[in-house]
CSV table of N, CA and C in Angstrom, one decimal:
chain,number,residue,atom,x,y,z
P,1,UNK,N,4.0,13.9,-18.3
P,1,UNK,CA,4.5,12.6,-18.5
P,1,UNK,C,3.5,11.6,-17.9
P,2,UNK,N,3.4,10.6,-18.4
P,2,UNK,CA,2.2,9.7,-18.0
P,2,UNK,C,2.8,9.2,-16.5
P,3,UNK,N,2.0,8.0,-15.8
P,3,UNK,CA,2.4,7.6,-14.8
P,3,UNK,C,1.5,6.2,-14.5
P,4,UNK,N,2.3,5.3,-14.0
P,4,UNK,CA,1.5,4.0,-13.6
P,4,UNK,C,1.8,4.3,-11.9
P,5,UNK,N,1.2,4.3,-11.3
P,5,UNK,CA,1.1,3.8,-9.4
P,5,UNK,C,0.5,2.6,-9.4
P,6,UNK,N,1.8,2.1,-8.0
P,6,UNK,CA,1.4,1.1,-7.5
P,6,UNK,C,1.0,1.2,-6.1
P,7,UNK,N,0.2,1.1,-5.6
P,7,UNK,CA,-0.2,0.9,-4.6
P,7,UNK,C,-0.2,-0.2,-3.3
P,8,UNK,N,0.8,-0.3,-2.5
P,8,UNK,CA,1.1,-1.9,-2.0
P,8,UNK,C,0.0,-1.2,-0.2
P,9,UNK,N,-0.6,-2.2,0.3
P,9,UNK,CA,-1.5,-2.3,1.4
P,9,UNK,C,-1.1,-3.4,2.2
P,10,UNK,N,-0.4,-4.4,2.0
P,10,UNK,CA,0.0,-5.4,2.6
P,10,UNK,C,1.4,-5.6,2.6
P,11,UNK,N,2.0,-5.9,4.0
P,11,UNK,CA,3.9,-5.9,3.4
P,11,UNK,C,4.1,-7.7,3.4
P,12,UNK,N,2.9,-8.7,3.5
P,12,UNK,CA,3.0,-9.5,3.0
P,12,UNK,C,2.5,-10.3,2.0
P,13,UNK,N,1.9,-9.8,1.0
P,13,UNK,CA,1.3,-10.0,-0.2
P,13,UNK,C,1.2,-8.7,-1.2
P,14,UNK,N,2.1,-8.8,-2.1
P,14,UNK,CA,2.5,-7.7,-2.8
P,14,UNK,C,2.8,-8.6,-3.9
P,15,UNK,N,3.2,-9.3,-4.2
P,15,UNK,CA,4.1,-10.3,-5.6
P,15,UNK,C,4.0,-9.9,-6.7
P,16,UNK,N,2.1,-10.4,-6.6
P,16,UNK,CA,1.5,-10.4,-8.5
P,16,UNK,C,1.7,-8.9,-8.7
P,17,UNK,N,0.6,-8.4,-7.9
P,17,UNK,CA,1.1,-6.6,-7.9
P,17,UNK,C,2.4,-6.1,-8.7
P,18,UNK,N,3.5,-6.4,-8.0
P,18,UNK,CA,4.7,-6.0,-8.4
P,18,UNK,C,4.6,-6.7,-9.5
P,19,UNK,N,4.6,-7.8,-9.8
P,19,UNK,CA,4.6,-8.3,-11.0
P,19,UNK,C,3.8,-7.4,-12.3
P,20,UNK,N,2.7,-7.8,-12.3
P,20,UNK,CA,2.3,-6.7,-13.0
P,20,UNK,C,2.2,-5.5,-13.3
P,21,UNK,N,2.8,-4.5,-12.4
P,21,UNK,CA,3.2,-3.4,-12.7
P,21,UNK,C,4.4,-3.3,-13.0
P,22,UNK,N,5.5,-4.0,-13.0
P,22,UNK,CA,6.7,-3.9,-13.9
P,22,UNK,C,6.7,-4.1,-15.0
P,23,UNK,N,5.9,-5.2,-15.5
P,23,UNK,CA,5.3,-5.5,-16.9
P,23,UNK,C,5.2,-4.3,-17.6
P,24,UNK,N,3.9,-3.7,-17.1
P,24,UNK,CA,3.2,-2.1,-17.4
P,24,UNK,C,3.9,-0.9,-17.5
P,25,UNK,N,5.0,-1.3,-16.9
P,25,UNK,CA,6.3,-0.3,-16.6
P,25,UNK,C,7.3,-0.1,-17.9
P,26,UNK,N,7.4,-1.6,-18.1
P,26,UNK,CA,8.4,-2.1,-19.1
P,26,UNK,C,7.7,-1.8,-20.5
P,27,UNK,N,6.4,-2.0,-20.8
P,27,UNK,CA,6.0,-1.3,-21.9
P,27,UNK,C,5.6,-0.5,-22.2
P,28,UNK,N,5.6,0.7,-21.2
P,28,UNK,CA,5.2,2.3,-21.3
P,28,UNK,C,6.3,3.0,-21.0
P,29,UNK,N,6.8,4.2,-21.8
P,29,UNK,CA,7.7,5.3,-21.3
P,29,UNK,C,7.1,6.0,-20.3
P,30,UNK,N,7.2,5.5,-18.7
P,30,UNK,CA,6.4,6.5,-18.0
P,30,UNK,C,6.9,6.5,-17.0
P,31,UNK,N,6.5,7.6,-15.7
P,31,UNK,CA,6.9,7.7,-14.3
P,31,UNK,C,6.1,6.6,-13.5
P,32,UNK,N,7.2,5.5,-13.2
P,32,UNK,CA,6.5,4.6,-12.1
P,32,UNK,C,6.8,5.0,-10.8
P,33,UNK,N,5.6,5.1,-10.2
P,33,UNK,CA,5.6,5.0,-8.4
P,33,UNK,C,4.9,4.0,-7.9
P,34,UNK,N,5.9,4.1,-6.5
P,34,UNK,CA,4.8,2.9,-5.9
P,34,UNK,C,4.8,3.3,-4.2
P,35,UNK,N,3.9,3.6,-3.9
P,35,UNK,CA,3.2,4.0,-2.6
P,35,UNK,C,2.8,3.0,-1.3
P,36,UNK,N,3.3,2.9,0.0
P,36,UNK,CA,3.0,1.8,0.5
P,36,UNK,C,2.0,2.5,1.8
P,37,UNK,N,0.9,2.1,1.6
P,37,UNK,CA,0.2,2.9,2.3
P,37,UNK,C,-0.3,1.9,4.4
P,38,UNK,N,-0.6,2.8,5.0
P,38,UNK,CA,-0.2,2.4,6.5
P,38,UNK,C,-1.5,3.0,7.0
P,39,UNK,N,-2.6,2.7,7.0
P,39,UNK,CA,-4.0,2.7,7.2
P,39,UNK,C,-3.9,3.1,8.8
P,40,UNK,N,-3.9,4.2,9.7
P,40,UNK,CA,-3.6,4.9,11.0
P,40,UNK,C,-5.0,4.3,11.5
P,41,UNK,N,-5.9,4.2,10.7
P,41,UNK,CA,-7.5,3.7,11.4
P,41,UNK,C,-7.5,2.1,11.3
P,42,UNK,N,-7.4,2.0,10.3
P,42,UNK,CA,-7.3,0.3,10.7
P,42,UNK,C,-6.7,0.0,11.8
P,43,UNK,N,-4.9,0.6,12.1
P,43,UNK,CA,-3.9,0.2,13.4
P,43,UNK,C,-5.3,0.3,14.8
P,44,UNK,N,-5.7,1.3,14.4
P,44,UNK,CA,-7.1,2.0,15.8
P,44,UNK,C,-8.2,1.0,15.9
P,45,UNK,N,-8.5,0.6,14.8
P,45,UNK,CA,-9.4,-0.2,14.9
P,45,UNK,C,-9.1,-1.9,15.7
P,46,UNK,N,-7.7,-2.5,15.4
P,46,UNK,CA,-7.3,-3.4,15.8
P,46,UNK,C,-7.2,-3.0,17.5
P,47,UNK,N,-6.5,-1.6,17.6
P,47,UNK,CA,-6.1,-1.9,19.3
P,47,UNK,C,-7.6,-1.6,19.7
P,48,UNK,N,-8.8,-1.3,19.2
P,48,UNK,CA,-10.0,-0.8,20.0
P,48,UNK,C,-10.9,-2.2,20.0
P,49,UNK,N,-10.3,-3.2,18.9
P,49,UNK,CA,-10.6,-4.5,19.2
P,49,UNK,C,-9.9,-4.9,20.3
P,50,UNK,N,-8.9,-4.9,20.5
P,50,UNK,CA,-7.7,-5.8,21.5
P,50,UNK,C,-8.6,-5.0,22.8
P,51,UNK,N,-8.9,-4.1,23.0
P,51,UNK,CA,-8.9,-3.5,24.1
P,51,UNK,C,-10.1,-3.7,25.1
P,52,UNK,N,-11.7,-3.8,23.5
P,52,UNK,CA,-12.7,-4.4,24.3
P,52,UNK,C,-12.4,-5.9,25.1
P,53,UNK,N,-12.0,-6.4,24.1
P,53,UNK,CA,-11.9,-8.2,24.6
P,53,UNK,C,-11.0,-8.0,25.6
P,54,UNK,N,-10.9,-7.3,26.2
P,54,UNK,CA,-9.6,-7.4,27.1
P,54,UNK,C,-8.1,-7.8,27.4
P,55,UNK,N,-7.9,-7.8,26.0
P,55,UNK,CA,-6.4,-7.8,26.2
P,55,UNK,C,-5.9,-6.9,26.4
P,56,UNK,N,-6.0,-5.6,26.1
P,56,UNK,CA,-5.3,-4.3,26.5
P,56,UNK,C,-6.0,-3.2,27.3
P,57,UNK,N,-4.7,-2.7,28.9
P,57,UNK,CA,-6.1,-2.1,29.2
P,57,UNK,C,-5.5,-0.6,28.4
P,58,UNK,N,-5.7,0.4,29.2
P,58,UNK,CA,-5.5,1.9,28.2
P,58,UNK,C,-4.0,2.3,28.2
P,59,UNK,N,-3.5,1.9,28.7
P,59,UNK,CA,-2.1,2.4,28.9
P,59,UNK,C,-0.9,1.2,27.6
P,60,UNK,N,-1.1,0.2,28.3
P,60,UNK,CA,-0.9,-0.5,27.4
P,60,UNK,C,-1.3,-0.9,26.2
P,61,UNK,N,-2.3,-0.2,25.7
P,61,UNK,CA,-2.4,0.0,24.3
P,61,UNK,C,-2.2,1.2,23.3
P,62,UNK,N,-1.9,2.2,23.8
P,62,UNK,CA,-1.5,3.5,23.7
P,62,UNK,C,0.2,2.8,23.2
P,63,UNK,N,0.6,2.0,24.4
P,63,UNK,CA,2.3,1.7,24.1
P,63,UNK,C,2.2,0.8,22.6
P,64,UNK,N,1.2,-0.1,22.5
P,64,UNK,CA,1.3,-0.8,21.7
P,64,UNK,C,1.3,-0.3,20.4
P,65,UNK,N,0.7,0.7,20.3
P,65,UNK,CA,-0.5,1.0,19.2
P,65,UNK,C,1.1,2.2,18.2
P,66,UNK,N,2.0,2.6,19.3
P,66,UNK,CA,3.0,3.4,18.9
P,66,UNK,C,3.8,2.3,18.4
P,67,UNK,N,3.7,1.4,19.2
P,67,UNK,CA,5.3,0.1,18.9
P,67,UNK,C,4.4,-0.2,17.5
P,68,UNK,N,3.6,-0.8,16.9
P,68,UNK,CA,3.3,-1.3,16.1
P,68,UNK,C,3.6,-0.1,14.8
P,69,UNK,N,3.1,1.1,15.1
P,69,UNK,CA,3.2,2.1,13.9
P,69,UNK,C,4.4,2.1,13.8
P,70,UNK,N,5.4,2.3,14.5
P,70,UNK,CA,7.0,2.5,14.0
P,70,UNK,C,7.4,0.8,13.5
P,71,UNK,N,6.8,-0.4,14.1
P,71,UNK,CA,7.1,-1.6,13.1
P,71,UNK,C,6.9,-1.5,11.8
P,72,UNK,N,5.4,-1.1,11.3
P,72,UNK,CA,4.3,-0.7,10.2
P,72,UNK,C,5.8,0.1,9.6
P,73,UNK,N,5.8,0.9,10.0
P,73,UNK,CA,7.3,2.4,9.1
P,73,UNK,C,8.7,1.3,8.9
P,74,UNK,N,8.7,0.8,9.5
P,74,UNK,CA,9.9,0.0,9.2
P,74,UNK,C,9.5,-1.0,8.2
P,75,UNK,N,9.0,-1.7,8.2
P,75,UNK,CA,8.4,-3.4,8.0
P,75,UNK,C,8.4,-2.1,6.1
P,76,UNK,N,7.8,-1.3,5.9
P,76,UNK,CA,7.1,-0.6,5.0
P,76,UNK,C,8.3,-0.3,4.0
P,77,UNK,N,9.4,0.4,4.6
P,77,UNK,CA,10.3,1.0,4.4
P,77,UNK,C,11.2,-0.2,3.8
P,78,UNK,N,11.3,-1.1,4.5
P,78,UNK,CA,12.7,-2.3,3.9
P,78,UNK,C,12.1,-2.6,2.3
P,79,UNK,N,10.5,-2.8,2.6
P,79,UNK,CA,9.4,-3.5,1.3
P,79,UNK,C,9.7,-2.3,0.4
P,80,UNK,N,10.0,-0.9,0.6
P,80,UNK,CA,9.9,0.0,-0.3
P,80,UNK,C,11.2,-0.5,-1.4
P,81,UNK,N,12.5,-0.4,-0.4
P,81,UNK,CA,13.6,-0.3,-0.6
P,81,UNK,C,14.0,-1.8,-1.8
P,82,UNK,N,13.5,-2.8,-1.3
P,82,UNK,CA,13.2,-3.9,-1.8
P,82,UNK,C,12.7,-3.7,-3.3
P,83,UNK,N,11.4,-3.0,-3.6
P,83,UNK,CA,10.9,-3.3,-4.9
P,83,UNK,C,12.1,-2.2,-5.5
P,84,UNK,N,12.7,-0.8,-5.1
P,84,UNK,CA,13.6,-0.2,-5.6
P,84,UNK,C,14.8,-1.1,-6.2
P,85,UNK,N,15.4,-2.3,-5.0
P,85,UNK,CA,16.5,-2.7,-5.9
P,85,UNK,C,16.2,-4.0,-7.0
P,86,UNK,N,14.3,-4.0,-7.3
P,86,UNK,CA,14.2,-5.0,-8.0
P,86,UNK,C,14.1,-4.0,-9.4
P,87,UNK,N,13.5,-2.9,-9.4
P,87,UNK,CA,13.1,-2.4,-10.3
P,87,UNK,C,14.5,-1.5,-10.9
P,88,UNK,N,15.3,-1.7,-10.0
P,88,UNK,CA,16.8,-1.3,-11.0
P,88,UNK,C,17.0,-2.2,-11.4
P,89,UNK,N,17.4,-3.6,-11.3
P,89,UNK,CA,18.0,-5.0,-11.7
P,89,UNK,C,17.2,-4.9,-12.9
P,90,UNK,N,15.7,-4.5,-13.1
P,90,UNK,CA,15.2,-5.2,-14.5
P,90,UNK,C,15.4,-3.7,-15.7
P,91,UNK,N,15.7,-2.4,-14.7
P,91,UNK,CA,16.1,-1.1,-16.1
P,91,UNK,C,14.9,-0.6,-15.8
P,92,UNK,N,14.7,-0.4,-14.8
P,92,UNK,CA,13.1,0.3,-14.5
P,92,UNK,C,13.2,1.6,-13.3
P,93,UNK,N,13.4,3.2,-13.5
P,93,UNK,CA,13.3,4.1,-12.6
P,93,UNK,C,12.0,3.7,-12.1
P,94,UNK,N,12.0,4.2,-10.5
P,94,UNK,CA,10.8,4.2,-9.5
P,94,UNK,C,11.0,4.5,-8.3
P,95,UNK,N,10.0,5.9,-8.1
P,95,UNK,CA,10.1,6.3,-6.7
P,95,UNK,C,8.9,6.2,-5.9
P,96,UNK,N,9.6,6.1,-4.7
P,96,UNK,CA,8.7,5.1,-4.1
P,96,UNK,C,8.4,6.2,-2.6
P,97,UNK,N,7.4,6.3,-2.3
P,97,UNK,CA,6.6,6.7,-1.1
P,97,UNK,C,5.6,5.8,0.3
P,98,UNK,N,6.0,6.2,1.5
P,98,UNK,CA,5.4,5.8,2.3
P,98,UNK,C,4.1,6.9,2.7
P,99,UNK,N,3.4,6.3,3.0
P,99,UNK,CA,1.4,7.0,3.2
P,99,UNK,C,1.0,6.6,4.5
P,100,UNK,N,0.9,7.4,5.1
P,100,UNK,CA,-0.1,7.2,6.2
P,100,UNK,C,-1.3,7.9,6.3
P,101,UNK,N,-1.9,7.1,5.3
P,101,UNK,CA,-3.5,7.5,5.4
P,101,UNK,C,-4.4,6.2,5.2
P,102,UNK,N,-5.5,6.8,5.1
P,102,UNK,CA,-7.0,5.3,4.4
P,102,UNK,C,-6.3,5.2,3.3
P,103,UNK,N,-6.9,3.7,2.8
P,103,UNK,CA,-6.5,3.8,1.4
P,103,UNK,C,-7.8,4.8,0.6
P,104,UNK,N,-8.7,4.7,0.8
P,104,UNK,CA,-10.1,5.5,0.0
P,104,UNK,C,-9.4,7.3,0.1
P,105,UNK,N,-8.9,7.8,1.5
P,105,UNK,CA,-8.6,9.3,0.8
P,105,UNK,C,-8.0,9.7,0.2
P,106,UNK,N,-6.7,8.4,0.7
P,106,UNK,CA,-5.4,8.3,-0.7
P,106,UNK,C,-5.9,8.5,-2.0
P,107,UNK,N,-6.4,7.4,-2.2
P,107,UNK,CA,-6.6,7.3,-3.7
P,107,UNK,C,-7.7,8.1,-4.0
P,108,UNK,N,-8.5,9.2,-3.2
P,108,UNK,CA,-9.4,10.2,-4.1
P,108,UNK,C,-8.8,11.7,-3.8
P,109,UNK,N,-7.7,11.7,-3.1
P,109,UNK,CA,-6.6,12.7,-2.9
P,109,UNK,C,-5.6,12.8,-4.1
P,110,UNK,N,-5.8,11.8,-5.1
P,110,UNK,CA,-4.6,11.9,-6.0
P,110,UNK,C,-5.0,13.1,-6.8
P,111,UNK,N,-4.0,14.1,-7.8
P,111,UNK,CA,-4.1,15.3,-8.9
P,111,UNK,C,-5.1,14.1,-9.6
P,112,UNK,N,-5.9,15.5,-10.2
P,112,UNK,CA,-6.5,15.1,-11.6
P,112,UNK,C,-6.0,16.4,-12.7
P,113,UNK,N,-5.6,15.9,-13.7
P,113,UNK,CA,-5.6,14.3,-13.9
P,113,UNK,C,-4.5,13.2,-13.2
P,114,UNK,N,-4.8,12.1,-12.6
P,114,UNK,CA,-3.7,11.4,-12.3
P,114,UNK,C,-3.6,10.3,-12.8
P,115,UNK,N,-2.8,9.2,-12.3
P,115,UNK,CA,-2.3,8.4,-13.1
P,115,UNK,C,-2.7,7.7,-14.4
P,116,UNK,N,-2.2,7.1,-15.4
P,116,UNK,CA,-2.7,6.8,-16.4
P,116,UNK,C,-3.2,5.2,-15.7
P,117,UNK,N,-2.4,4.4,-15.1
P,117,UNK,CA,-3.4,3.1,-14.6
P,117,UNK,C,-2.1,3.1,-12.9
P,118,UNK,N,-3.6,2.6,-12.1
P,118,UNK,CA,-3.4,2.4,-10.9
P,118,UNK,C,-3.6,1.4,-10.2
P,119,UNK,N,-2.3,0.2,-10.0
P,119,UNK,CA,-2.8,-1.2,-9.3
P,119,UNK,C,-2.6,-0.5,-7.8
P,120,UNK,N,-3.8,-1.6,-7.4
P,120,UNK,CA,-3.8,-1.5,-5.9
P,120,UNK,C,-3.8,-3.0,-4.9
P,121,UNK,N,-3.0,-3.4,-4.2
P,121,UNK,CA,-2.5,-4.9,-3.8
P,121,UNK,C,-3.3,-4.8,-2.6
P,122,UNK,N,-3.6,-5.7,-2.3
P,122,UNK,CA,-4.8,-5.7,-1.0
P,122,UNK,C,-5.1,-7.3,-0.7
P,123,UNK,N,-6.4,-6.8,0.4
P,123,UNK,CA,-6.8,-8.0,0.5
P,123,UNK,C,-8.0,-8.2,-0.2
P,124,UNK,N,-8.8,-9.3,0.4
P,124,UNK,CA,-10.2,-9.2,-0.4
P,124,UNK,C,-10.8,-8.2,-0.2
P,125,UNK,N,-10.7,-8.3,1.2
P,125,UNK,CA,-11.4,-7.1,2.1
P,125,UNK,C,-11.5,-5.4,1.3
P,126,UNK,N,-10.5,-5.2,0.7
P,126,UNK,CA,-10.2,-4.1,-0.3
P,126,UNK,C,-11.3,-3.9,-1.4
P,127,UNK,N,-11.2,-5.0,-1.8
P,127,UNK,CA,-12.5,-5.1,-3.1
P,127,UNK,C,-13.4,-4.1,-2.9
P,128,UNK,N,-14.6,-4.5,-1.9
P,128,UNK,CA,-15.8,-3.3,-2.5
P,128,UNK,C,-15.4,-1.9,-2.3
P,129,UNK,N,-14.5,-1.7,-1.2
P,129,UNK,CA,-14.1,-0.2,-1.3
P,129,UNK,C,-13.5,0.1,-2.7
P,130,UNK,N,-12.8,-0.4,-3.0
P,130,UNK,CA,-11.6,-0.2,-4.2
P,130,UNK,C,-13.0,-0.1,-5.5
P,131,UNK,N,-13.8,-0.7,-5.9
P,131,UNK,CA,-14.7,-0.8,-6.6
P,131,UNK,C,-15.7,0.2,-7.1
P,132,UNK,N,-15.8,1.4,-5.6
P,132,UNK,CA,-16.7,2.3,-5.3
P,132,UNK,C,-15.5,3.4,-6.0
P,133,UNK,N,-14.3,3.5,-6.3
P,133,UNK,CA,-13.5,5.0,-7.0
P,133,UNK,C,-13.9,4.8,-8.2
P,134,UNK,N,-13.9,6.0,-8.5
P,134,UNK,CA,-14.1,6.7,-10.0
P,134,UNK,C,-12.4,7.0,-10.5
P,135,UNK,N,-11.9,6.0,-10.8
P,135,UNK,CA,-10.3,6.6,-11.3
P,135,UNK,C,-10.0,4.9,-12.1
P,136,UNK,N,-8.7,5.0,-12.5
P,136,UNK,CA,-8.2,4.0,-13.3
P,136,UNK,C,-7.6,2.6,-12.6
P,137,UNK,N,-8.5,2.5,-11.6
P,137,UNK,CA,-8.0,1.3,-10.9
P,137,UNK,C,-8.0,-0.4,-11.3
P,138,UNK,N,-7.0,-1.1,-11.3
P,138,UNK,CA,-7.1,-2.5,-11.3
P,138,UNK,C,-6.4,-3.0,-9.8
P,139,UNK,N,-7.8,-3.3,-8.9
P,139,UNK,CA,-7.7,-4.2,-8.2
P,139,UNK,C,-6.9,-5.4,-8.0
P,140,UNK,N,-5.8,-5.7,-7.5
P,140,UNK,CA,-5.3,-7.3,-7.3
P,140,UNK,C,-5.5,-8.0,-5.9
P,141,UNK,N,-6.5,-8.6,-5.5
P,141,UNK,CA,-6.4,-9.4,-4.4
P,141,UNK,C,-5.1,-10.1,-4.4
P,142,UNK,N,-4.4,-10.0,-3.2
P,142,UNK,CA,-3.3,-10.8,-2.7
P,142,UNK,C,-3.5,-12.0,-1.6
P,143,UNK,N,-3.1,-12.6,-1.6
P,143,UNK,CA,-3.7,-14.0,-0.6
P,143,UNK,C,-3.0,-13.6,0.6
């Protein structure tokens, strides 16, 4: 059976995304998913920023670095549950997964063949990576 993925990277800019992939949903007979992925290196990268500049020394960012990933699982989790009770209200099955990975292994870790089209919600910052896969992607920068 065919498949559209959505890909959400931000739990505050997701809209058009969703938007457009219910569209895509609504005029294909197909399995929609939508994946909200939780980048464990980016979280690393932020506390190894915090840590040079001195805001955090090692202890206290070790604490942080856990409080934020179980916020990330929560914050992720409500956003999942959310597009679920939007995507029932319009007559649309979708199951929905949380990811803790890059988005680049994610999306070259998917079955081939995989999806028939794959939005991915992001930032700008997303762009040239997202650009560089060989698969069926449509990029949406989110503000």
């Amino acid at each position: 059976m065919a498949e559209i993925l959505l890909v959400l990277t931000n739990p505050y800019g997701y809209e058009k995304a969703l938007h457009l992939a219910f569209e895509e949903a609504k005029q294909t007979d197909c399995l929609f998913r939508v994946t909200f992925i939780i980048d464990p290196e980016a979280l690393d990268d932020l506390m190894r920023d915090l840590g040079e500049n001195g805001w955090l020394g090692i202890g206290s960012r070790r604490t942080l670095q856990i409080s934020m990933m179980e916020g990330y699982r929560a914050l992720a989790s409500d956003i999942l549950e959310e597009v679920s009770r939007r995507a029932l209200s319009i007559g649309i099955t979708v199951k929905t997964e949380l990811n803790e990975a890059g988005i680049r292994s994610y999306l070259s870790g998917l079955p081939s063949p995989g999806p028939e089209k794959i939005f991915v919600s992001g930032s700008h910052a997303l762009g040239p990576l997202i650009e560089t896969l060989d698969c069926p992607i449509e990029w949406i920068p989110e503000d």
